[in-house]
Short mmCIF file of C-alpha atoms in Angstrom, two decimals:
data_model
loop_
_atom_site.label_atom_id
_atom_site.label_comp_id
_atom_site.label_asym_id
_atom_site.label_seq_id
_atom_site.Cartn_x
_atom_site.Cartn_y
_atom_site.Cartn_z
CA UNK A 1 12.23 9.07 13.57
CA UNK A 2 9.19 9.89 14.19
CA UNK A 3 6.57 8.00 11.56
CA UNK A 4 2.80 7.12 11.38
CA UNK A 5 1.78 3.24 12.15
CA UNK A 6 2.81 1.33 9.15
CA UNK A 7 -0.13 -1.62 8.17
CA UNK A 8 0.34 -3.58 5.06
CA UNK A 9 -2.36 -5.30 3.73
CA UNK A 10 -2.89 -7.62 0.65
CA UNK A 11 -4.48 -10.87 -0.69
CA UNK A 12 -2.27 -13.34 -2.65
CA UNK A 13 -3.28 -16.76 -4.32
CA UNK A 14 -1.79 -20.12 -2.12
CA UNK A 15 1.38 -19.80 -5.10
CA UNK A 16 2.33 -16.43 -3.65
CA UNK A 17 0.78 -14.48 -6.83
CA UNK A 18 -1.32 -10.79 -6.43
CA UNK A 19 -2.66 -10.23 -9.80
CA UNK A 20 -3.04 -12.17 -13.41
CA UNK A 21 0.66 -13.21 -15.43
CA UNK A 22 -0.17 -10.64 -17.48
CA UNK A 23 -0.14 -7.82 -14.38
CA UNK A 24 -3.89 -7.52 -14.73
CA UNK A 25 -5.51 -7.07 -11.41
CA UNK A 26 -7.59 -9.72 -10.31
CA UNK A 27 -10.10 -10.07 -6.97
CA UNK A 28 -8.61 -12.66 -4.40
CA UNK A 29 -10.30 -11.91 -1.76
CA UNK A 30 -13.35 -12.92 -0.36
CA UNK A 31 -16.65 -10.77 0.06
CA UNK A 32 -16.33 -11.09 3.83
CA UNK A 33 -12.60 -10.36 3.39
CA UNK A 34 -13.42 -7.32 1.26
CA UNK A 35 -15.76 -6.01 4.27
CA UNK A 36 -12.30 -6.74 6.55
CA UNK A 37 -10.09 -4.14 4.06
CA UNK A 38 -12.92 -1.70 3.79
CA UNK A 39 -13.39 -1.33 7.51
CA UNK A 40 -9.63 -1.62 7.99
CA UNK A 41 -9.25 1.31 5.48
CA UNK A 42 -12.06 3.37 7.48
CA UNK A 43 -9.83 3.15 10.84
CA UNK A 44 -7.03 4.13 8.83
CA UNK A 45 -5.73 7.73 8.60
CA UNK A 46 -4.33 7.10 4.95
CA UNK A 47 -3.79 4.18 2.40
CA UNK A 48 -1.02 4.57 0.31
CA UNK A 49 0.07 2.89 -2.94
CA UNK A 50 2.76 3.27 -5.44
CA UNK A 51 2.40 5.15 -9.09
CA UNK A 52 2.84 1.40 -10.57
CA UNK A 53 -0.40 0.21 -8.78
CA UNK A 54 -1.94 3.38 -9.84
CA UNK A 55 -1.14 3.26 -13.75
CA UNK A 56 -1.55 -0.88 -13.63
CA UNK A 57 -5.09 -0.71 -11.63
CA UNK A 58 -6.51 2.68 -11.32
CA UNK A 59 -7.81 2.14 -7.83
CA UNK A 60 -10.01 4.55 -6.13
CA UNK A 61 -8.64 3.71 -2.67
CA UNK A 62 -12.19 4.89 -0.99
CA UNK A 63 -14.36 2.96 1.72
CA UNK A 64 -17.56 1.54 0.06
CA UNK A 65 -20.52 2.13 1.70
CA UNK A 66 -21.74 -1.12 1.49
CA UNK A 67 -19.37 -2.61 3.58
CA UNK A 68 -19.04 0.12 6.08
CA UNK A 69 -21.76 2.08 7.85
CA UNK A 70 -21.29 5.42 8.59
CA UNK A 71 -17.83 5.36 6.75
CA UNK A 72 -15.00 8.21 6.36
CA UNK A 73 -12.93 8.40 3.64
CA UNK A 74 -9.04 8.34 4.47
CA UNK A 75 -6.37 10.26 3.16
CA UNK A 76 -5.00 8.49 0.08
CA UNK A 77 -1.09 8.73 -0.73
CA UNK A 78 0.81 7.99 -3.44
CA UNK A 79 4.50 7.10 -3.69
CA UNK A 80 4.91 8.90 -7.21
CA UNK A 81 9.07 10.07 -7.73
CA UNK A 82 8.49 11.55 -11.11
CA UNK A 83 4.93 12.65 -10.87
CA UNK A 84 3.02 10.95 -13.73
CA UNK A 85 -0.22 10.38 -11.79
CA UNK A 86 -2.68 10.97 -15.02
CA UNK A 87 -5.14 13.99 -14.00
CA UNK A 88 -8.20 11.05 -14.86
CA UNK A 89 -6.86 8.60 -12.26
CA UNK A 90 -9.65 7.58 -9.81
CA UNK A 91 -7.42 8.29 -7.03
CA UNK A 92 -7.45 11.90 -7.89
CA UNK A 93 -10.99 12.36 -7.79
CA UNK A 94 -13.05 14.68 -5.49
CA UNK A 95 -14.36 11.62 -3.06
CA UNK A 96 -11.18 12.15 -0.71
CA UNK A 97 -8.09 14.51 -0.26
CA UNK A 98 -4.89 13.00 -2.16
CA UNK A 99 -1.37 13.38 -1.13
CA UNK A 100 1.20 12.60 -4.19
CA UNK A 101 4.68 12.56 -2.83
CA UNK A 102 7.36 13.08 -5.56
CA UNK A 103 10.78 14.37 -5.55
CA UNK A 104 12.51 17.48 -6.07
CA UNK A 105 12.97 19.72 -9.39
CA UNK A 106 10.48 17.79 -11.66
CA UNK A 107 7.48 19.45 -13.16
CA UNK A 108 4.54 19.01 -11.20
CA UNK A 109 1.23 18.17 -12.59
CA UNK A 110 -1.59 20.50 -11.80
CA UNK A 111 -4.60 18.57 -10.19
CA UNK A 112 -7.76 19.68 -8.27
CA UNK A 113 -7.58 21.31 -5.34
CA UNK A 114 -8.01 18.26 -3.46
CA UNK A 115 -4.73 17.13 -4.08
CA UNK A 116 -1.53 18.27 -2.57
CA UNK A 117 2.00 17.87 -4.32
CA UNK A 118 4.47 16.35 -1.42
CA UNK A 119 7.87 17.21 -2.29
CA UNK A 120 10.50 14.53 -0.32
CA UNK A 121 13.77 13.72 -0.21
CA UNK A 122 15.24 10.73 -2.48
CA UNK A 123 17.92 8.03 -1.78
CA UNK A 124 20.98 6.86 -3.91
CA UNK A 125 19.14 4.69 -6.14
CA UNK A 126 17.04 8.36 -6.70
CA UNK A 127 13.79 6.59 -5.16
CA UNK A 128 11.83 8.59 -2.79
CA UNK A 129 13.41 8.35 0.70
CA UNK A 130 10.73 6.41 2.50
CA UNK A 131 11.83 7.90 6.08
CA UNK A 132 11.60 11.09 4.92
CA UNK A 133 8.58 10.69 3.39
CA UNK A 134 6.80 8.88 6.62
CA UNK A 135 8.48 12.01 8.73
CA UNK A 136 6.34 14.55 6.83
CA UNK A 137 3.27 12.79 6.47
CA UNK A 138 3.49 12.45 10.15
CA UNK A 139 3.97 16.06 10.46
CA UNK A 140 0.67 16.56 8.89
CA UNK A 141 -0.84 14.38 11.59
CA UNK A 142 -1.13 11.37 9.67
CA UNK A 143 -0.63 8.56 12.39
CA UNK A 144 -1.52 5.34 10.58
CA UNK A 145 -1.32 4.28 6.99
CA UNK A 146 -2.68 1.42 5.48
CA UNK A 147 -0.40 0.29 2.63
CA UNK A 148 -1.83 -1.74 -0.25
CA UNK A 149 0.68 -2.25 -2.64
CA UNK A 150 1.95 -3.19 -5.35
CA UNK A 151 4.72 -5.41 -4.70
CA UNK A 152 7.43 -2.96 -5.01
CA UNK A 153 6.28 -0.58 -2.87
CA UNK A 154 5.69 -3.52 -0.23
CA UNK A 155 8.92 -5.15 -0.67
CA UNK A 156 10.44 -1.44 -0.02
CA UNK A 157 8.83 -0.70 3.23
CA UNK A 158 9.81 -4.40 4.40
CA UNK A 159 13.26 -3.93 3.38
CA UNK A 160 13.59 -0.94 5.31
CA UNK A 161 11.45 -2.51 8.46
CA UNK A 162 9.22 0.11 8.33
CA UNK A 163 6.05 -2.12 9.06
CA UNK A 164 4.26 -2.79 12.09
CA UNK A 165 1.75 -4.96 11.06
CA UNK A 166 1.52 -7.02 7.65
CA UNK A 167 -1.64 -8.70 7.04
CA UNK A 168 -2.22 -11.38 4.76
CA UNK A 169 -5.03 -12.88 2.93
CA UNK A 170 -4.34 -16.40 1.25
CA UNK A 171 -6.75 -17.45 -0.94
CA UNK A 172 -7.54 -21.07 -2.21
CA UNK A 173 -6.34 -20.56 -5.94
CA UNK A 174 -3.22 -21.16 -7.86
CA UNK A 175 -2.49 -18.62 -10.48
CA UNK A 176 1.31 -19.51 -11.85
CA UNK A 177 3.73 -17.70 -13.71
CA UNK A 178 7.34 -17.05 -13.58
CA UNK A 179 6.90 -13.44 -14.12
CA UNK A 180 3.34 -12.94 -12.23
CA UNK A 181 3.78 -10.07 -9.63
CA UNK A 182 3.97 -11.40 -6.12
CA UNK A 183 3.38 -9.86 -2.80
CA UNK A 184 7.25 -8.49 -2.40
CA UNK A 185 8.92 -8.01 -5.41
CA UNK A 186 11.49 -5.65 -6.26
CA UNK A 187 15.44 -6.82 -6.25
CA UNK A 188 15.08 -9.44 -3.20
CA UNK A 189 17.53 -10.12 -1.08
CA UNK A 190 20.95 -10.97 -1.96
CA UNK A 191 21.86 -14.04 0.92
CA UNK A 192 20.12 -16.03 3.18
CA UNK A 193 21.23 -13.91 6.10
CA UNK A 194 19.34 -10.95 4.63
CA UNK A 195 16.17 -12.84 4.70
CA UNK A 196 13.47 -10.87 6.64
CA UNK A 197 12.18 -12.36 9.68
CA UNK A 198 8.41 -12.70 10.87
CA UNK A 199 6.57 -13.70 13.69
CA UNK A 200 2.67 -15.30 13.56
CA UNK A 201 0.68 -13.36 15.67
CA UNK A 202 -2.88 -14.94 14.59
CA UNK A 203 -4.19 -17.13 11.68
CA UNK A 204 -7.80 -17.03 11.00
CA UNK A 205 -9.65 -19.06 8.31
CA UNK A 206 -12.23 -16.90 5.98
CA UNK A 207 -14.02 -18.34 3.48
CA UNK A 208 -11.96 -20.91 2.03
CA UNK A 209 -8.78 -18.64 2.51
CA UNK A 210 -6.87 -17.85 5.62
CA UNK A 211 -5.99 -14.20 7.14
CA UNK A 212 -2.43 -14.35 8.59
CA UNK A 213 -1.41 -11.89 10.72
CA UNK A 214 2.45 -11.23 10.98
CA UNK A 215 4.73 -8.69 12.74
CA UNK A 216 8.25 -8.15 11.82
CA UNK A 217 10.77 -10.09 14.30
CA UNK A 218 12.96 -8.00 16.03
#
């Protein structure tokens, strides 16, 4: 399959949580790590999230000029099977182009002209087929995609082994909570043989936190 390079980036607590127990977004990254993230966005063709992250966090997914000199804005991609993205969501504002990936035979919302609706195939679970999504995005010239969440989307890409680099910033905090969102939500594995194996490429201390660069093991 012809697909873009996939980079997952996320920040989590020392106990693996990415939000508050009620799923409210919270900042975990240090200021220096925020600069790293925005420079990473600036280097990628596109930034991708799932509809869950859009509805719960309302992210802009743009590059902040305070962190990046002479910034450019990547394409924003939303995996939104049923096209539930609100008209007033920040991710569809005029700051950058947005591609909303959805399935066939549903009512498509109307957005401003910077938003493109991309109809993609679904899998047996009636979720978007990630292989088809990535193939269609590659056809549009997108070569590098940064995935920023949420946990269900991250899990889906890891499960399908469609990840080239996994960058995890671990902050020195504990959040707790049995049902608190984690980096990789979703159904998880059913037995130990299905565990997704990783190789550590680099570990970098950052302002009382640590950045770990993983790659999937062959």
